[in-house]
Coordinates of C-alpha atoms in Angstrom, one line a residue:
X983 CA -21.4 27.3 11.7
X984 CA -21.6 28.6 8.1
X985 CA -22.2 26.1 5.3
X986 CA -18.9 25.1 3.6
X987 CA -18.1 26.6 0.2
X988 CA -18.5 24.1 -2.6
X989 CA -16.0 24.1 -5.4
X990 CA -16.4 22.0 -8.5
X991 CA -12.9 21.1 -9.9
X992 CA -12.6 19.8 -13.4
X993 CA -10.2 19.6 -16.3
X994 CA -9.2 17.3 -19.1
X995 CA -6.8 14.3 -18.6
X996 CA -3.2 15.5 -18.2
X997 CA -4.3 19.1 -17.3
X998 CA -2.8 18.9 -13.8
X999 CA -6.2 18.8 -12.0
X1000 CA -5.0 16.2 -9.4
X1001 CA -2.0 18.5 -8.5
X1002 CA -4.4 21.4 -8.0
X1003 CA -6.6 19.3 -5.9
X1004 CA -3.6 18.3 -3.7
X1005 CA -2.6 22.0 -3.3
X1006 CA -6.2 22.9 -2.3
X1007 CA -6.1 20.1 0.2
X1008 CA -2.8 21.5 1.5
X1009 CA -4.7 24.7 2.3
X1010 CA -7.3 22.8 4.3
X1011 CA -10.0 21.9 1.7
X1012 CA -11.6 18.5 1.9
X1013 CA -11.2 17.0 -1.5
X1014 CA -13.8 14.5 -2.7
X1015 CA -12.4 12.7 -5.7
X1016 CA -15.1 11.1 -8.0
X1017 CA -12.5 9.1 -9.9
X1018 CA -11.0 7.7 -6.7
X1019 CA -14.4 6.6 -5.5
X1020 CA -15.1 4.9 -8.9
X1021 CA -11.9 3.0 -8.6
X1022 CA -12.8 1.9 -5.1
X1023 CA -16.2 0.7 -6.3
X1024 CA -14.6 -1.4 -9.1
X1025 CA -11.6 -2.7 -7.0
X1026 CA -11.7 -6.3 -5.7
X1027 CA -14.7 -6.5 -3.3
X1028 CA -16.0 -3.2 -4.6
X1029 CA -19.8 -2.5 -4.4
X1030 CA -20.1 -2.4 -8.2
X1031 CA -18.3 -5.6 -9.1
X1032 CA -21.2 -8.0 -8.7
X1033 CA -23.6 -5.9 -10.8
X1034 CA -20.9 -5.3 -13.5
X1035 CA -20.3 -9.1 -13.8
X1036 CA -24.0 -9.7 -14.1
X1037 CA -24.4 -7.1 -16.8
X1038 CA -21.3 -7.6 -18.9
X1039 CA -20.1 -11.1 -17.9
X1040 CA -17.2 -12.6 -15.9
X1041 CA -14.8 -11.8 -18.7
X1042 CA -14.8 -8.2 -17.6
X1043 CA -13.6 -9.0 -14.1
X1044 CA -9.9 -9.8 -13.5
X1045 CA -8.6 -12.9 -11.7
X1046 CA -8.1 -10.6 -8.7
X1047 CA -11.8 -9.7 -8.7
X1048 CA -11.5 -6.1 -10.0
X1049 CA -13.0 -4.5 -13.1
X1050 CA -10.8 -5.1 -16.2
X1051 CA -10.5 -1.5 -16.9
X1052 CA -8.7 -1.9 -20.2
X1053 CA -11.2 -4.3 -21.6
X1054 CA -14.1 -2.2 -20.4
X1055 CA -12.6 1.0 -21.8
X1056 CA -12.3 -0.7 -25.3
X1057 CA -16.0 -1.8 -25.1
X1058 CA -17.2 1.6 -23.9
X1059 CA -15.3 3.4 -26.7
X1060 CA -16.8 1.1 -29.3
X1061 CA -20.3 0.7 -28.0
X1062 CA -22.1 3.9 -26.6
X1063 CA -24.9 1.7 -25.2
X1064 CA -22.4 -0.3 -23.1
X1065 CA -20.9 2.9 -21.8
X1066 CA -24.4 4.1 -20.7
X1067 CA -25.0 0.7 -19.0
X1068 CA -21.8 1.0 -17.1
X1069 CA -22.5 4.6 -16.1
X1070 CA -26.0 3.5 -14.9
X1071 CA -24.3 1.1 -12.5
X1072 CA -21.4 3.2 -11.3
X1073 CA -22.7 6.8 -11.2
X1074 CA -25.4 6.3 -8.5
X1075 CA -22.9 4.5 -6.3
X1076 CA -20.4 7.3 -6.8
X1077 CA -23.1 9.9 -5.9
X1078 CA -23.9 8.1 -2.7
X1079 CA -20.3 7.9 -1.6
X1080 CA -19.6 11.5 -2.7
X1081 CA -22.3 12.9 -0.4
X1082 CA -21.4 10.6 2.4
X1083 CA -17.9 12.0 2.3
X1084 CA -19.2 15.5 2.0
X1085 CA -21.3 15.1 5.1
X1086 CA -18.4 13.8 7.0
X1087 CA -16.2 16.7 5.9
X1088 CA -18.9 19.2 6.9
X1089 CA -19.1 17.5 10.3
X1090 CA -15.3 17.8 10.6
X1091 CA -15.6 21.5 10.2
X1092 CA -14.0 22.0 6.7
X1093 CA -14.8 25.5 5.3
X1094 CA -14.3 24.3 1.7
X1095 CA -15.3 21.1 0.0
X1096 CA -13.7 20.5 -3.4
X1097 CA -15.5 18.1 -5.6
X1098 CA -13.0 16.7 -8.1
X1099 CA -15.3 15.6 -10.9
X1100 CA -13.9 14.9 -14.4
X1101 CA -17.3 14.9 -16.0
X1102 CA -18.7 17.9 -14.2
X1103 CA -19.4 19.8 -17.4
X1104 CA -21.3 16.8 -18.9
X1105 CA -23.5 16.5 -15.9
X1106 CA -27.0 17.9 -15.9
X1107 CA -26.9 18.5 -12.1
X1108 CA -23.4 19.2 -10.9
X1109 CA -23.3 22.9 -11.8
X1110 CA -26.2 23.6 -9.5
X1111 CA -24.6 21.7 -6.6
X1112 CA -21.4 23.9 -6.4
X1113 CA -20.8 27.6 -5.6
X1114 CA -17.8 27.9 -8.0
X1115 CA -16.4 25.9 -11.0
X1116 CA -12.6 25.9 -11.2
X1117 CA -11.2 24.5 -14.5
X1118 CA -7.6 23.5 -14.9
X1119 CA -6.7 24.0 -18.5
X1120 CA -3.8 23.4 -20.9
X1121 CA -3.3 22.9 -24.6
X1122 CA -4.3 19.6 -26.2
X1123 CA -0.7 18.8 -27.3
X1124 CA 0.4 19.4 -23.7
X1125 CA -2.3 16.9 -22.4
X1126 CA -1.2 14.3 -24.9
X1127 CA 2.5 14.6 -24.1
X1128 CA 1.9 14.5 -20.4
X1129 CA -0.3 11.4 -20.4
X1130 CA 1.9 9.6 -22.9
X1131 CA 4.9 10.2 -20.6
X1132 CA 3.1 9.5 -17.4
X1133 CA 1.1 6.4 -18.4
X1134 CA 3.2 5.0 -21.2
X1135 CA 0.2 5.2 -23.5
X1136 CA 0.2 5.6 -27.3
X1137 CA -1.0 8.9 -28.8
X1138 CA -4.1 7.3 -30.3
X1139 CA -5.1 5.9 -26.9
X1140 CA -4.7 9.3 -25.3
X1141 CA -6.6 11.0 -28.1
X1142 CA -9.4 8.4 -27.7
X1143 CA -9.8 9.3 -24.0
X1144 CA -9.8 13.0 -24.8
X1145 CA -12.5 12.5 -27.4
X1146 CA -14.7 11.0 -24.7
X1147 CA -14.2 14.0 -22.4
X1148 CA -15.9 17.3 -22.6
X1149 CA -14.6 19.7 -25.3
X1150 CA -12.1 22.2 -24.0
X1151 CA -14.2 25.2 -25.0
X1152 CA -17.3 23.8 -23.3
X1153 CA -15.3 23.5 -20.0
X1154 CA -14.0 27.0 -20.3
X1155 CA -17.4 28.4 -20.9
X1156 CA -18.7 26.7 -17.7
X1157 CA -15.8 28.0 -15.6
X1158 CA -15.9 30.7 -12.9
X1159 CA -12.1 30.5 -12.6
X1160 CA -9.5 29.0 -14.9
X1161 CA -5.9 28.0 -14.1
X1162 CA -4.0 27.8 -17.4
X1163 CA -1.5 25.1 -16.4
X1164 CA 0.4 24.7 -19.7
X1165 CA 4.0 25.8 -18.8
X1166 CA 3.7 26.6 -15.1
X1167 CA 6.3 25.4 -12.6
X1168 CA 4.9 23.8 -9.4
X1169 CA 5.9 27.0 -7.6
X1170 CA 3.9 29.1 -10.1
X1171 CA 0.9 26.7 -9.8
X1172 CA 1.0 27.1 -6.0
X1173 CA 0.7 30.9 -6.5
X1174 CA -2.2 30.4 -8.8
X1175 CA -4.0 28.3 -6.3
X1176 CA -3.1 30.6 -3.4
X1177 CA -4.6 33.5 -5.2
X1178 CA -8.0 31.7 -5.2
X1179 CA -7.8 30.7 -1.5
X1180 CA -9.6 33.7 0.0
X1181 CA -12.6 33.2 -2.4
X1182 CA -12.7 29.5 -1.3
X1183 CA -12.5 30.4 2.5
X1184 CA -9.1 28.8 2.7
X1185 CA -6.2 30.1 4.7
X1186 CA -2.5 30.6 3.8
X1187 CA 0.2 29.3 4.0
X1188 CA 0.1 25.8 2.7
X1189 CA 0.0 23.2 5.4
X1190 CA 1.6 20.4 3.3

């Protein structure tokens, strides 16, 4: 059996990356979502909780036993050293679970593995681990409007998140393919994804 094709999927917040991931999954790709893994690790009983509490204090853990994401986000934005400390805890655990899921997907016979990695461009190693980088892109104003509407966040809060993500130009320079998802309907977005399917060893039509 041939080794599966590895796609690195990335894009800024509000770009529509999660929708593209779902469409690729509908074509038979195994999607491995780094953000979802990080959320599992910091949920009640998650593997990172005890270490985070020891490093930052119990005040950063909610009464339910999860990471207080809002409080940690404020600290990470204000203190780069704290952000690095948090990443040193979470990133190795995310990596372990990512490759565990990838191994399971290969064993299940998936021809394409999609690694949904928001910080792919910032990583020193991810580009060498994938065969193709797909960037989902849109204008900054579109990102802001989408996230404000979706998450009921203020404009400054969204802009702060965007400031901590890779610059748009840097993402585009890293890309092998770009989907410009600024004013596409879902039907149009499906067509964009379908056009890439043969390169990713995926078959049409959509299965979901």
